PDB file of C-alpha atoms in Angstrom:
ATOM      1  CA  UNK A   1     130.402 235.736  11.908  1.00  0.00           C
ATOM      2  CA  UNK A   2     133.136 238.167  11.063  1.00  0.00           C
ATOM      3  CA  UNK A   3     133.329 239.927   7.756  1.00  0.00           C
ATOM      4  CA  UNK A   4     136.900 239.933   6.361  1.00  0.00           C
ATOM      5  CA  UNK A   5     136.203 243.162   4.450  1.00  0.00           C
ATOM      6  CA  UNK A   6     135.607 245.156   7.625  1.00  0.00           C
ATOM      7  CA  UNK A   7     138.696 246.550   9.317  1.00  0.00           C
ATOM      8  CA  UNK A   8     138.972 247.852  12.821  1.00  0.00           C
ATOM      9  CA  UNK A   9     140.030 251.343  13.714  1.00  0.00           C
ATOM     10  CA  UNK A  10     142.670 252.169  14.748  1.00  0.00           C
ATOM     11  CA  UNK A  11     144.614 249.606  12.747  1.00  0.00           C
ATOM     12  CA  UNK A  12     147.030 247.406  14.640  1.00  0.00           C
ATOM     13  CA  UNK A  13     150.437 249.018  14.908  1.00  0.00           C
ATOM     14  CA  UNK A  14     152.856 247.083  12.757  1.00  0.00           C
ATOM     15  CA  UNK A  15     156.597 247.341  13.142  1.00  0.00           C
ATOM     16  CA  UNK A  16     158.060 249.670  10.545  1.00  0.00           C
ATOM     17  CA  UNK A  17     161.038 247.831   9.064  1.00  0.00           C
ATOM     18  CA  UNK A  18     161.949 250.403   6.406  1.00  0.00           C
ATOM     19  CA  UNK A  19     162.214 253.255   8.923  1.00  0.00           C
ATOM     20  CA  UNK A  20     163.075 251.639  12.279  1.00  0.00           C
ATOM     21  CA  UNK A  21     163.520 255.004  14.046  1.00  0.00           C
ATOM     22  CA  UNK A  22     159.735 255.439  13.937  1.00  0.00           C
ATOM     23  CA  UNK A  23     159.418 252.460  16.307  1.00  0.00           C
ATOM     24  CA  UNK A  24     161.613 253.971  19.051  1.00  0.00           C
ATOM     25  CA  UNK A  25     160.088 255.111  22.322  1.00  0.00           C
ATOM     26  CA  UNK A  26     159.861 258.901  22.336  1.00  0.00           C
ATOM     27  CA  UNK A  27     161.864 259.487  25.516  1.00  0.00           C
ATOM     28  CA  UNK A  28     164.618 257.136  24.339  1.00  0.00           C
ATOM     29  CA  UNK A  29     165.043 259.017  21.043  1.00  0.00           C
ATOM     30  CA  UNK A  30     165.026 262.424  22.751  1.00  0.00           C
ATOM     31  CA  UNK A  31     167.358 261.236  25.523  1.00  0.00           C
ATOM     32  CA  UNK A  32     169.888 259.875  23.060  1.00  0.00           C
ATOM     33  CA  UNK A  33     169.769 263.137  21.140  1.00  0.00           C
ATOM     34  CA  UNK A  34     170.346 265.124  24.341  1.00  0.00           C
ATOM     35  CA  UNK A  35     173.406 262.954  25.018  1.00  0.00           C
ATOM     36  CA  UNK A  36     174.728 263.764  21.514  1.00  0.00           C
ATOM     37  CA  UNK A  37     174.512 260.297  20.007  1.00  0.00           C
ATOM     38  CA  UNK A  38     172.385 258.909  17.187  1.00  0.00           C
ATOM     39  CA  UNK A  39     168.750 258.845  18.362  1.00  0.00           C
ATOM     40  CA  UNK A  40     168.157 255.548  16.534  1.00  0.00           C
ATOM     41  CA  UNK A  41     171.069 253.330  17.588  1.00  0.00           C
ATOM     42  CA  UNK A  42     172.747 255.341  20.368  1.00  0.00           C
ATOM     43  CA  UNK A  43     176.238 254.345  19.220  1.00  0.00           C
ATOM     44  CA  UNK A  44     177.497 256.975  16.775  1.00  0.00           C
ATOM     45  CA  UNK A  45     178.009 260.699  17.411  1.00  0.00           C
ATOM     46  CA  UNK A  46     175.200 263.007  16.338  1.00  0.00           C
ATOM     47  CA  UNK A  47     177.317 266.102  15.673  1.00  0.00           C
ATOM     48  CA  UNK A  48     180.377 266.679  13.485  1.00  0.00           C
ATOM     49  CA  UNK A  49     180.837 270.256  14.708  1.00  0.00           C
ATOM     50  CA  UNK A  50     179.418 272.314  17.527  1.00  0.00           C
ATOM     51  CA  UNK A  51     175.897 272.257  16.051  1.00  0.00           C
ATOM     52  CA  UNK A  52     176.282 270.553  12.658  1.00  0.00           C
ATOM     53  CA  UNK A  53     174.453 267.225  12.456  1.00  0.00           C
ATOM     54  CA  UNK A  54     176.041 264.318  10.561  1.00  0.00           C
ATOM     55  CA  UNK A  55     174.447 263.584   7.188  1.00  0.00           C
ATOM     56  CA  UNK A  56     173.731 259.947   8.064  1.00  0.00           C
ATOM     57  CA  UNK A  57     174.544 257.652  10.951  1.00  0.00           C
ATOM     58  CA  UNK A  58     177.512 255.422  10.022  1.00  0.00           C
ATOM     59  CA  UNK A  59     176.179 252.616  12.240  1.00  0.00           C
ATOM     60  CA  UNK A  60     172.473 252.499  11.325  1.00  0.00           C
ATOM     61  CA  UNK A  61     170.399 253.762   8.381  1.00  0.00           C
ATOM     62  CA  UNK A  62     169.068 256.869  10.166  1.00  0.00           C
ATOM     63  CA  UNK A  63     169.068 259.892   7.807  1.00  0.00           C
ATOM     64  CA  UNK A  64     170.108 262.438  10.428  1.00  0.00           C
ATOM     65  CA  UNK A  65     171.013 265.056   7.822  1.00  0.00           C
ATOM     66  CA  UNK A  66     167.390 265.207   6.694  1.00  0.00           C
ATOM     67  CA  UNK A  67     166.218 266.403  10.123  1.00  0.00           C
ATOM     68  CA  UNK A  68     165.825 270.188   9.996  1.00  0.00           C
ATOM     69  CA  UNK A  69     165.763 271.395  13.598  1.00  0.00           C
ATOM     70  CA  UNK A  70     166.385 274.995  12.425  1.00  0.00           C
ATOM     71  CA  UNK A  71     164.643 277.414  14.824  1.00  0.00           C
ATOM     72  CA  UNK A  72     163.206 275.298  17.619  1.00  0.00           C
ATOM     73  CA  UNK A  73     166.422 274.794  19.679  1.00  0.00           C
ATOM     74  CA  UNK A  74     167.138 278.541  20.022  1.00  0.00           C
ATOM     75  CA  UNK A  75     163.520 279.196  21.023  1.00  0.00           C
ATOM     76  CA  UNK A  76     163.697 276.538  23.738  1.00  0.00           C
ATOM     77  CA  UNK A  77     167.070 277.805  24.995  1.00  0.00           C
ATOM     78  CA  UNK A  78     165.862 281.419  25.045  1.00  0.00           C
ATOM     79  CA  UNK A  79     162.785 280.405  27.046  1.00  0.00           C
ATOM     80  CA  UNK A  80     164.831 278.389  29.557  1.00  0.00           C
ATOM     81  CA  UNK A  81     167.648 280.907  29.991  1.00  0.00           C
ATOM     82  CA  UNK A  82     165.205 283.821  30.090  1.00  0.00           C
ATOM     83  CA  UNK A  83     163.289 282.277  32.955  1.00  0.00           C
ATOM     84  CA  UNK A  84     166.492 281.486  34.831  1.00  0.00           C
ATOM     85  CA  UNK A  85     167.937 284.966  34.247  1.00  0.00           C
ATOM     86  CA  UNK A  86     164.777 286.791  35.323  1.00  0.00           C
ATOM     87  CA  UNK A  87     164.437 284.640  38.422  1.00  0.00           C
ATOM     88  CA  UNK A  88     168.074 285.223  39.338  1.00  0.00           C
ATOM     89  CA  UNK A  89     167.686 288.996  38.934  1.00  0.00           C
ATOM     90  CA  UNK A  90     164.617 288.960  41.170  1.00  0.00           C
ATOM     91  CA  UNK A  91     166.431 286.923  43.831  1.00  0.00           C
ATOM     92  CA  UNK A  92     169.493 289.147  43.548  1.00  0.00           C
ATOM     93  CA  UNK A  93     167.313 292.265  43.976  1.00  0.00           C
ATOM     94  CA  UNK A  94     165.700 290.863  47.101  1.00  0.00           C
ATOM     95  CA  UNK A  95     168.995 289.835  48.725  1.00  0.00           C
ATOM     96  CA  UNK A  96     171.342 292.740  48.029  1.00  0.00           C
ATOM     97  CA  UNK A  97     171.227 296.266  46.686  1.00  0.00           C
ATOM     98  CA  UNK A  98     173.404 296.564  43.590  1.00  0.00           C
ATOM     99  CA  UNK A  99     173.562 298.998  40.728  1.00  0.00           C
ATOM    100  CA  UNK A 100     172.100 298.014  37.393  1.00  0.00           C
ATOM    101  CA  UNK A 101     175.605 297.800  35.928  1.00  0.00           C
ATOM    102  CA  UNK A 102     176.702 295.383  38.659  1.00  0.00           C
ATOM    103  CA  UNK A 103     173.626 293.206  38.153  1.00  0.00           C
ATOM    104  CA  UNK A 104     174.260 293.128  34.405  1.00  0.00           C
ATOM    105  CA  UNK A 105     177.902 292.244  35.024  1.00  0.00           C
ATOM    106  CA  UNK A 106     176.763 289.252  37.073  1.00  0.00           C
ATOM    107  CA  UNK A 107     173.702 288.012  35.183  1.00  0.00           C
ATOM    108  CA  UNK A 108     174.624 288.556  31.517  1.00  0.00           C
ATOM    109  CA  UNK A 109     177.792 286.405  31.493  1.00  0.00           C
ATOM    110  CA  UNK A 110     175.968 283.671  33.378  1.00  0.00           C
ATOM    111  CA  UNK A 111     173.049 283.790  30.933  1.00  0.00           C
ATOM    112  CA  UNK A 112     175.439 283.656  27.978  1.00  0.00           C
ATOM    113  CA  UNK A 113     177.285 280.675  29.435  1.00  0.00           C
ATOM    114  CA  UNK A 114     173.985 278.918  30.145  1.00  0.00           C
ATOM    115  CA  UNK A 115     172.815 279.492  26.567  1.00  0.00           C
ATOM    116  CA  UNK A 116     176.022 278.035  25.136  1.00  0.00           C
ATOM    117  CA  UNK A 117     175.831 275.079  27.520  1.00  0.00           C
ATOM    118  CA  UNK A 118     172.203 274.283  26.632  1.00  0.00           C
ATOM    119  CA  UNK A 119     172.067 274.802  22.864  1.00  0.00           C
ATOM    120  CA  UNK A 120     173.794 271.558  21.833  1.00  0.00           C
ATOM    121  CA  UNK A 121     171.825 269.179  24.111  1.00  0.00           C
ATOM    122  CA  UNK A 122     168.577 270.933  23.191  1.00  0.00           C
ATOM    123  CA  UNK A 123     169.346 270.627  19.466  1.00  0.00           C
ATOM    124  CA  UNK A 124     170.147 266.945  19.938  1.00  0.00           C
ATOM    125  CA  UNK A 125     166.852 266.424  21.746  1.00  0.00           C
ATOM    126  CA  UNK A 126     164.945 268.215  18.984  1.00  0.00           C
ATOM    127  CA  UNK A 127     166.689 266.079  16.340  1.00  0.00           C
ATOM    128  CA  UNK A 128     165.701 262.958  18.285  1.00  0.00           C
ATOM    129  CA  UNK A 129     162.113 264.154  18.586  1.00  0.00           C
ATOM    130  CA  UNK A 130     161.827 265.024  14.913  1.00  0.00           C
ATOM    131  CA  UNK A 131     163.438 261.751  13.801  1.00  0.00           C
ATOM    132  CA  UNK A 132     161.044 259.776  15.991  1.00  0.00           C
ATOM    133  CA  UNK A 133     158.060 261.670  14.565  1.00  0.00           C
ATOM    134  CA  UNK A 134     159.331 261.216  11.001  1.00  0.00           C
ATOM    135  CA  UNK A 135     159.639 264.941  10.272  1.00  0.00           C
ATOM    136  CA  UNK A 136     162.320 264.774   7.593  1.00  0.00           C
ATOM    137  CA  UNK A 137     163.284 267.051   4.720  1.00  0.00           C
ATOM    138  CA  UNK A 138     163.087 265.243   1.375  1.00  0.00           C
ATOM    139  CA  UNK A 139     166.410 266.747   0.282  1.00  0.00           C
ATOM    140  CA  UNK A 140     169.328 266.688   2.775  1.00  0.00           C
ATOM    141  CA  UNK A 141     170.928 269.734   1.096  1.00  0.00           C
ATOM    142  CA  UNK A 142     168.004 272.020   2.083  1.00  0.00           C
TER     143      UNK A 142
END
């Protein structure tokens, strides 16, 4: 006999109809953000400027302006570009003998270009991740 008062743990996952972005697969939400489109529907643009996120998706009810990705994208970009820059300096040192000024003239512009190329896709991916996890600011103006 089963007792109707006893529930099982973990509870069965029910579809969230009020916040459908919580039901997305994680990689789909992050991938859409990396591509620069709404992580929920994948149809509308995510950015209205270089790094400014739209306040809300015009196609679906996703509150994109409430996602505060603040510091995580620069940390990820710094880690990625730092590893690439250090590895390239080590390879450059082992292949040719250059002055420090020449190495800086080669590596620093490339690292700067890589940082600018990566910051927008990384921010989009972080917005997708945070939207999927439901990490939203209660006030979009904050």
